[in-house]
GROMACS .gro file of C-alpha atoms in nm:
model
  347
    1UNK     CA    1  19.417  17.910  17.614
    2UNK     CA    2  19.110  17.695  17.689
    3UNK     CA    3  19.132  17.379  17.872
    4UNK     CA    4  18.944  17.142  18.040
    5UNK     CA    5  19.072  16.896  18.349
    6UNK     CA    6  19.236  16.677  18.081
    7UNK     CA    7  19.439  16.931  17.929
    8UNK     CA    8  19.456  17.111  17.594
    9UNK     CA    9  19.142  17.032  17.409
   10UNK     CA   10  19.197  16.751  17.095
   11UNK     CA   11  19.188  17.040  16.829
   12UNK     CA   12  19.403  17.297  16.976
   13UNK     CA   13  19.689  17.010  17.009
   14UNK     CA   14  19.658  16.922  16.651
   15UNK     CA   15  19.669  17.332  16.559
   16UNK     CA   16  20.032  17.272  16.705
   17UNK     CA   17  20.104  16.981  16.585
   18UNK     CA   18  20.003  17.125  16.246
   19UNK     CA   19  20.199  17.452  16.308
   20UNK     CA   20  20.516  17.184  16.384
   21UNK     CA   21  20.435  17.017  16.056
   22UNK     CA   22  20.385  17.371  15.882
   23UNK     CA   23  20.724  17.522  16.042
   24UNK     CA   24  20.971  17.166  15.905
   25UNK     CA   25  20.832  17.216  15.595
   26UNK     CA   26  20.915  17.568  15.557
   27UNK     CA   27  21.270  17.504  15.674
   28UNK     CA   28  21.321  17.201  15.410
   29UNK     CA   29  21.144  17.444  15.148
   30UNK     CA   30  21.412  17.735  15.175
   31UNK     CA   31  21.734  17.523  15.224
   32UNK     CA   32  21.811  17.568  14.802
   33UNK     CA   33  21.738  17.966  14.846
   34UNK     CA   34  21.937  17.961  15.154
   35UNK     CA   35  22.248  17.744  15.033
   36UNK     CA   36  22.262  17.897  14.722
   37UNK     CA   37  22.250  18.240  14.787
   38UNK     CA   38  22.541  18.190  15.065
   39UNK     CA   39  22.756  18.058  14.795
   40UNK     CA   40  22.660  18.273  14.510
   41UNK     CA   41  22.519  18.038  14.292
   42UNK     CA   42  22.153  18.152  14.306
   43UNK     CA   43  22.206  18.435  14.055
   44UNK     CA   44  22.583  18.385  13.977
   45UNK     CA   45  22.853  18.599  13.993
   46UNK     CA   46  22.836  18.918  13.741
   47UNK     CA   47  23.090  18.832  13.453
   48UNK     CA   48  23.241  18.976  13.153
   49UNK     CA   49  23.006  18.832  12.939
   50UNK     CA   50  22.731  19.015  13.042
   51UNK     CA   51  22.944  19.367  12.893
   52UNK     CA   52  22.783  19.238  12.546
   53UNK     CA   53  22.407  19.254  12.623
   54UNK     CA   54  22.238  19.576  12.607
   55UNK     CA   55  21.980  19.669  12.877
   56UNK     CA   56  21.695  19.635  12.641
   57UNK     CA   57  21.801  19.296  12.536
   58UNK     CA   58  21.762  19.145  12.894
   59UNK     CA   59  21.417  19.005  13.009
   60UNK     CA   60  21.293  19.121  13.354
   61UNK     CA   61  21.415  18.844  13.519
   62UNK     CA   62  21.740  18.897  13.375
   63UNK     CA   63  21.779  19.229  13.450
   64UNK     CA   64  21.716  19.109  13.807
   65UNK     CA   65  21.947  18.877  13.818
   66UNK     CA   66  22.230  19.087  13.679
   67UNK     CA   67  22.142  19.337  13.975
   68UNK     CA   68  22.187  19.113  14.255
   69UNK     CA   69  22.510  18.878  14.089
   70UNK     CA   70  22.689  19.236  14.042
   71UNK     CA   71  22.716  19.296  14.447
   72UNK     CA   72  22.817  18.946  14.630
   73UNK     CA   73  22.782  19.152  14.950
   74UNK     CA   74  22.388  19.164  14.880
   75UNK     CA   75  22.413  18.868  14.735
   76UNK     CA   76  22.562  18.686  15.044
   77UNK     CA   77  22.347  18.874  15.328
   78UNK     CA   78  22.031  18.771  15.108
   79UNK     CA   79  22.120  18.416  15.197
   80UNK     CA   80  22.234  18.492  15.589
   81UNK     CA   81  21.881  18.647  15.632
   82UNK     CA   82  21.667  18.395  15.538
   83UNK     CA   83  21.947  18.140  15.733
   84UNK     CA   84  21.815  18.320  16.051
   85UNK     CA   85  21.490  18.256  15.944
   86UNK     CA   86  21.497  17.930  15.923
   87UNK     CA   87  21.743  17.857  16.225
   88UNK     CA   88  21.490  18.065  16.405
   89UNK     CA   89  21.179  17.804  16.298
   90UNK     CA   90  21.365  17.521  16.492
   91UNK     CA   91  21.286  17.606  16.810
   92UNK     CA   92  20.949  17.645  16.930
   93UNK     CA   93  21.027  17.980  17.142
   94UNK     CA   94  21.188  18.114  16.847
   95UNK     CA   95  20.924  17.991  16.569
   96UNK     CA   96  20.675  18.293  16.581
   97UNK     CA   97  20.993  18.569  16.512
   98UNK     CA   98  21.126  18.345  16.226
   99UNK     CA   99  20.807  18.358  16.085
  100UNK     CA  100  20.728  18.709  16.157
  101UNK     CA  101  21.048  18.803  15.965
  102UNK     CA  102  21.027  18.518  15.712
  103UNK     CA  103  20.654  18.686  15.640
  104UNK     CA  104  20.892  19.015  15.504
  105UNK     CA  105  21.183  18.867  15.367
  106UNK     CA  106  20.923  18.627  15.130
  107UNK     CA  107  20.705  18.926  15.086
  108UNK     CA  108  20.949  19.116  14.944
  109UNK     CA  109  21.056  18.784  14.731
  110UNK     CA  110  20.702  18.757  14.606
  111UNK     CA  111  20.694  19.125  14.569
  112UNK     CA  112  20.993  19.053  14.337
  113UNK     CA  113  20.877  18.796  14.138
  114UNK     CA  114  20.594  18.973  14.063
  115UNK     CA  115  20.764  19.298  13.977
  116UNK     CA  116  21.016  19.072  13.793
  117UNK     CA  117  20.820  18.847  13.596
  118UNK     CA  118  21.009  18.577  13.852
  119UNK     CA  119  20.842  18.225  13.738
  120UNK     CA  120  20.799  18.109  14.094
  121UNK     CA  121  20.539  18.380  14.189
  122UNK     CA  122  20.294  18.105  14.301
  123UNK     CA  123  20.555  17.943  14.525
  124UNK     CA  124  20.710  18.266  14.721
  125UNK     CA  125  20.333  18.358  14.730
  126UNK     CA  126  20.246  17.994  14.909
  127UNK     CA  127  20.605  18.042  15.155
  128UNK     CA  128  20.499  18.404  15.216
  129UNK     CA  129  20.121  18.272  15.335
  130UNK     CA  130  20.344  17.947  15.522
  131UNK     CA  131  20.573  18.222  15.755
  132UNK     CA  132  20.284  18.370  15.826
  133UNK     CA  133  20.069  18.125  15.985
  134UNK     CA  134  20.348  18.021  16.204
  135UNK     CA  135  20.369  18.361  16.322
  136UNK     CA  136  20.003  18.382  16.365
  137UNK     CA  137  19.951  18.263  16.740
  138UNK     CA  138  20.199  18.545  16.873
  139UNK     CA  139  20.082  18.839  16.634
  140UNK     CA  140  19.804  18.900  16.886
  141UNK     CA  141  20.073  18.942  17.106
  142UNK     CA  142  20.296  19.171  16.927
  143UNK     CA  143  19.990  19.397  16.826
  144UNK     CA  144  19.964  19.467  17.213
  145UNK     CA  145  20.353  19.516  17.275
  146UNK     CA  146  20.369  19.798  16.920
  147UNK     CA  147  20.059  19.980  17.051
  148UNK     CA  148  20.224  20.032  17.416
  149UNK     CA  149  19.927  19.804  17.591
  150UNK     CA  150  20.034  19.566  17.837
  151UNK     CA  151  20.124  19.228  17.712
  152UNK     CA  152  20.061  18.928  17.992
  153UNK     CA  153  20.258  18.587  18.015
  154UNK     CA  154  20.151  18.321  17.826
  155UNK     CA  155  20.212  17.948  17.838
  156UNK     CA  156  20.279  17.945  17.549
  157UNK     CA  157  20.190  17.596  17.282
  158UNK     CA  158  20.094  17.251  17.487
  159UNK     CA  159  20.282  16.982  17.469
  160UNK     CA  160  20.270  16.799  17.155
  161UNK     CA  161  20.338  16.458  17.343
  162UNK     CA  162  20.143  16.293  17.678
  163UNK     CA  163  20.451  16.143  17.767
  164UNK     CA  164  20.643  16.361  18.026
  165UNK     CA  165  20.968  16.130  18.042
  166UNK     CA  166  20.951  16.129  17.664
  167UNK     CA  167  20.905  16.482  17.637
  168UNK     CA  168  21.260  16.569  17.786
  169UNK     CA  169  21.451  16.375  17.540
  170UNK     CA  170  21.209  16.523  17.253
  171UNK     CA  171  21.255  16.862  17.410
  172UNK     CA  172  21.662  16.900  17.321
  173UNK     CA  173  21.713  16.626  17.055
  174UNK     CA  174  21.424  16.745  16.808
  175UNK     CA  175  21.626  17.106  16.769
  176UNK     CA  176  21.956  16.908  16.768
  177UNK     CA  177  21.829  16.705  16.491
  178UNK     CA  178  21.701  17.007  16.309
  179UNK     CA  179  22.028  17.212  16.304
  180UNK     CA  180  22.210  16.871  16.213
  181UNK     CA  181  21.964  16.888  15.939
  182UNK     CA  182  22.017  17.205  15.818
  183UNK     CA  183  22.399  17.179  15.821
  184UNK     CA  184  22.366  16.842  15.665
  185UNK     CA  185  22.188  17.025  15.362
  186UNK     CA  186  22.397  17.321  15.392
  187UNK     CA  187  22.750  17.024  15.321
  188UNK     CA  188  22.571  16.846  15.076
  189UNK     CA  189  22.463  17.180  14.867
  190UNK     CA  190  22.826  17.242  14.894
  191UNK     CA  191  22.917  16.910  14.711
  192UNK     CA  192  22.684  16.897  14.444
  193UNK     CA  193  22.685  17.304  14.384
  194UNK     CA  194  23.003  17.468  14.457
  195UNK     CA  195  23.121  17.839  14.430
  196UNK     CA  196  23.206  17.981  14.105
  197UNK     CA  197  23.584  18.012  14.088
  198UNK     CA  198  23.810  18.231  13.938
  199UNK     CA  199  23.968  18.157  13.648
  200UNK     CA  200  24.381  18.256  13.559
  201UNK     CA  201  24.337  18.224  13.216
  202UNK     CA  202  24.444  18.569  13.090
  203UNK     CA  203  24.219  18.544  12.774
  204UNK     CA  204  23.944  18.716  13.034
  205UNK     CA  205  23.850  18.983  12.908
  206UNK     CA  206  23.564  19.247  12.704
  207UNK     CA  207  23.754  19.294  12.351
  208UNK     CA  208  23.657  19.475  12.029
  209UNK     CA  209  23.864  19.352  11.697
  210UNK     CA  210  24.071  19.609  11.604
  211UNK     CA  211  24.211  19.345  11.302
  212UNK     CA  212  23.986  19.139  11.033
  213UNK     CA  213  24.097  19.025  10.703
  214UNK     CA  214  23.759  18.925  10.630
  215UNK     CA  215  23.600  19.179  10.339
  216UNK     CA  216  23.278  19.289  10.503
  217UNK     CA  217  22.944  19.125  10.370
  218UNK     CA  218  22.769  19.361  10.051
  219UNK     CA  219  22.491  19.427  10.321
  220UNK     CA  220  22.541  19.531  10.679
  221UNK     CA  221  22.231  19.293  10.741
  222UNK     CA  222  22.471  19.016  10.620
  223UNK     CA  223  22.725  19.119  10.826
  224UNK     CA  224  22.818  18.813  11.044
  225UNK     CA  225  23.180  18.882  11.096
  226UNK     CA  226  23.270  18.924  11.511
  227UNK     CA  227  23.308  19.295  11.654
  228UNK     CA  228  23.316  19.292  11.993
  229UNK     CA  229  23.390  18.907  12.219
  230UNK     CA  230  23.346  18.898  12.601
  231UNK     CA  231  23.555  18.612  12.766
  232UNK     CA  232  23.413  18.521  13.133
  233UNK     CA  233  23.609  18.505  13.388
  234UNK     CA  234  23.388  18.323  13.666
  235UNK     CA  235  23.418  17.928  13.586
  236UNK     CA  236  23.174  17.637  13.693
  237UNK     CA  237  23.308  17.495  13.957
  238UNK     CA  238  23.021  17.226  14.034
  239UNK     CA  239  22.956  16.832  13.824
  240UNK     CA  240  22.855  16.865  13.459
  241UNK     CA  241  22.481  16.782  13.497
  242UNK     CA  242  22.317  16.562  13.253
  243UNK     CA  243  22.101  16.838  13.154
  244UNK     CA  244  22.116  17.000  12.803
  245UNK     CA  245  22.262  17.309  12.812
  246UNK     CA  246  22.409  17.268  13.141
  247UNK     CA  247  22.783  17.449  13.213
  248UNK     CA  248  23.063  17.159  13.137
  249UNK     CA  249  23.277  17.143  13.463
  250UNK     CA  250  23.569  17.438  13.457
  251UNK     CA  251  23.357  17.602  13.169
  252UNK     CA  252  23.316  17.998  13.178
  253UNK     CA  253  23.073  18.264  12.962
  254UNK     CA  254  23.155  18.347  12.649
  255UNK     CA  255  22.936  18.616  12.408
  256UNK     CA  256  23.024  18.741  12.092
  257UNK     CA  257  22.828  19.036  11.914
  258UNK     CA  258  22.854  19.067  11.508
  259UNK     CA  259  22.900  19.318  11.306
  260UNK     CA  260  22.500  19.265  11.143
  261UNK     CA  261  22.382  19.337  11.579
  262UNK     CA  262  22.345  18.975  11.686
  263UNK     CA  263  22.435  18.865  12.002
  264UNK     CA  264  22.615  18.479  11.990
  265UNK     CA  265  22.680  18.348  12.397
  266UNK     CA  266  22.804  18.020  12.539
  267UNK     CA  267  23.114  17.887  12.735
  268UNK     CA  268  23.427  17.867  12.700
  269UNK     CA  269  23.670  17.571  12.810
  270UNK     CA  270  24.031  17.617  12.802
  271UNK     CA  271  24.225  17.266  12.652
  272UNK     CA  272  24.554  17.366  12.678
  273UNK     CA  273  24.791  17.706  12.694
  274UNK     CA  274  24.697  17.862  12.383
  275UNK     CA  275  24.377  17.688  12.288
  276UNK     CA  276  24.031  17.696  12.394
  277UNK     CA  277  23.691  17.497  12.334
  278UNK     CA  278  23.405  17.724  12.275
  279UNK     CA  279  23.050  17.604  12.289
  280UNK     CA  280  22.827  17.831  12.097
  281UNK     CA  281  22.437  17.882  12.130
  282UNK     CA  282  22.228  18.009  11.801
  283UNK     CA  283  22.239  18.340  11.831
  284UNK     CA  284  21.993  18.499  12.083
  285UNK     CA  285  21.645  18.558  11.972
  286UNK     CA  286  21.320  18.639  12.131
  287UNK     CA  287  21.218  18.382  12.469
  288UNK     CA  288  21.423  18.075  12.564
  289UNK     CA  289  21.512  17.850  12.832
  290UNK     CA  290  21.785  17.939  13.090
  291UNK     CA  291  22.003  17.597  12.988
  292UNK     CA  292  21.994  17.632  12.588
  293UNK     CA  293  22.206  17.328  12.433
  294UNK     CA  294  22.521  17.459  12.201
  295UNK     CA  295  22.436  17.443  11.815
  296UNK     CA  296  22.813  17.437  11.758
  297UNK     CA  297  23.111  17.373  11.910
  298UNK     CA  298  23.489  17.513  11.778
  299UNK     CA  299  23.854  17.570  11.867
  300UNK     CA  300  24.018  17.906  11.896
  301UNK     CA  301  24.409  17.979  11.953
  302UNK     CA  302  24.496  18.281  12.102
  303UNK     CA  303  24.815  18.414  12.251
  304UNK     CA  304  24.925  18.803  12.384
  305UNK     CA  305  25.114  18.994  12.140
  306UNK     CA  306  25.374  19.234  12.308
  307UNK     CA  307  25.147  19.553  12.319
  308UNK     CA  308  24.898  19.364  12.478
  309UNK     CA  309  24.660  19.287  12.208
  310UNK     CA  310  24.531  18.955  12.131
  311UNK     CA  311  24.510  18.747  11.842
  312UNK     CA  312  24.234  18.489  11.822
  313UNK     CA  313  24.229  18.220  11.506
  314UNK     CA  314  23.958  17.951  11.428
  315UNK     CA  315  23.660  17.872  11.302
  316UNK     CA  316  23.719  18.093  11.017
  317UNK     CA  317  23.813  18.373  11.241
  318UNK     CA  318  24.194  18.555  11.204
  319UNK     CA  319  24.112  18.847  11.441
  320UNK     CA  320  24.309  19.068  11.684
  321UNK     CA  321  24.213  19.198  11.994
  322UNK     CA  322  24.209  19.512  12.211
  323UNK     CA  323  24.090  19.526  12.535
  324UNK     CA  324  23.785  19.797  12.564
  325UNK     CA  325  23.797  20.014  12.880
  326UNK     CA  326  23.449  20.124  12.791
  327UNK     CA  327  23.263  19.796  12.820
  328UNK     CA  328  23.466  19.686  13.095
  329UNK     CA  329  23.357  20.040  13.307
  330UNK     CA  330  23.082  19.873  13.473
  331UNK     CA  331  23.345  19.576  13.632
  332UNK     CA  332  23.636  19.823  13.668
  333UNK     CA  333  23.497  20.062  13.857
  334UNK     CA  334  23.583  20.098  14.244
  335UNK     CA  335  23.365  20.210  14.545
  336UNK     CA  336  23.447  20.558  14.663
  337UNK     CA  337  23.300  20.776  14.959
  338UNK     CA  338  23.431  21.107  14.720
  339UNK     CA  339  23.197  21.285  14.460
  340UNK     CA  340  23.261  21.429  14.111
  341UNK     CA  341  23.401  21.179  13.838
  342UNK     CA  342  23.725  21.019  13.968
  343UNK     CA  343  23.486  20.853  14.251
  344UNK     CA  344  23.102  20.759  14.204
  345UNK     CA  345  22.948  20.838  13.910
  346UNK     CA  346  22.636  20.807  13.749
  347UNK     CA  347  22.650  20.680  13.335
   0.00000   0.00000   0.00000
């Protein structure tokens, strides 16, 4: 570090003063990515509704998406990563490692995104480039200690303030107020976007209709009567936001496929104990938006017959139900350390 008899020189104190600046906004840029990976609400939670769409049928996003919602482990540790990372940015000892390992845990989110079609490629590039220039005044550093070379002390950044006696009540209470920050985002996160819950509603379920008194259509093509319904079991948990399309409080997935190939999805709300409000999209066709407003909403009654089937009436529909093992494979299936086909398999 050069300096003259009056300390630092003028631009090498505003570099740090920059690399402060650089290393708050960083933290207040990944609080949504940290928050709502820790509670699962980034990508979701992998649901029955998702049995219904084939693999072609998802966009590379999607497919994405459905990867990391199936594991909640991943999910979850996704999150705790990029927590250190940022709790690692508050202090000033600490900054260069947070942004050493933020550099490759964004990289690898850019890397994603681009992979992915992800449309935030621009953004996770911009992070990426943000982690690391705050790990840029070590790397010099760390480049010595990975080749074996001798690495001498270092004082480190200047002071950022003239004042000494100011300086040791900055020096505690500006990481204080940091980590109050970050817990302050972390509660209100919490409030405004809680974890999905679990609903007891035993209407959950993947189904094909076993029963339809409806005469089939002259043409397959015409075919709109349902073959297969998937009932989600994950519910919103969080405010209904006043954004079309947006999940009603205590709403869950719903798809339906027809017999003609179309896939139908939406929510599902129950209303009472034997009757549900479905909210229905158009049925799925080429690019749209995430939040898609219903084009229909409908009652359906259901109840459990004694063999276990279900019977499902409304909106023209008189259908029975039978729970199919084969779409539900992919949910019911349990981790195993065995081989061969009663443990991990490969389908």
């Amino acid at each position: 570090m050069v300096e003259t008899t009056a300390g630092p020189r003028w631009w090498i104190r505003t570099g740090w003063v920059l690399h402060a600046l650089l290393r708050f906004v960083l933290i207040m840029a990944m609080q949504g990515y940290v928050w709502s990976k820790l509670n699962l609400t980034q990508m979701g939670r992998m649901d029955y509704s998702e049995a219904l769409v084939a693999t072609g049928e998802k966009s590379p996003m999607g497919l994405l998406w459905t990867f990391m919602a199936y594991s909640p482990v991943v999910q979850f540790l996704a999150g705790a990563a990029e927590l250190v990372v940022v709790l690692l940015l508050v202090f000033r000892r600490t900054a260069w490692l947070g942004g050493l390992l933020g550099t490759v845990a964004l990289g690898t989110v850019f890397l994603l995104n681009m992979t992915y079609d992800v449309p935030v490629k621009q953004f996770a590039l911009a992070l990426t480039a943000g982690f690391a220039l705050v790990a840029a005044p070590e790397l010099p550093r760390v480049a010595r200690f990975l080749a074996g070379r001798p690495t001498a002390g270092t004082r480190g950044a200047p002071p950022l303030l003239p004042w000494p006696r100011l300086r040791r009540v900055t020096r505690w209470l500006v990481p204080v107020l940091g980590l109050a920050l970050i817990a302050a985002q972390g509660v209100l996160f919490q409030q405004l976007q809680p974890a999905y819950q679990r609903t007891d509603v035993a209407l959950a379920g993947v189904y094909r209709v076993v029963e339809d008194p409806s005469p089939p259509a002259a043409r397959l093509a015409d075919d709109r009567r349902w073959q297969q319904v998937a009932v989600g079991r994950w519910t919103w948990a969080g405010p209904t936001l006043p954004v079309p399309g947006a999940p009603p409080t205590g709403s869950a997935p719903l798809a339906i496929r027809t017999a003609d190939g179309e896939l139908v999805t939406g929510t599902w709300s129950p209303v009472r104990d034997g009757l549900v409000r479905a909210e229905l999209r158009a049925p799925r066709s080429g690019p749209e938006p995430l939040l898609t407003p219903p084009a229909r909403t409908v009652e359906l009654a259901w109840s459990v017959r004694p063999d276990g089937r279900v019977t499902l009436s409304g909106d023209g529909q008189r259908l029975v139900l039978e729970s199919d093992p084969e779409l539900r494979f992919l949910y019911d299936r349990g981790f195993s350390w065995s081989y061969g086909n009663g443990a991990a398999v490969n389908r």
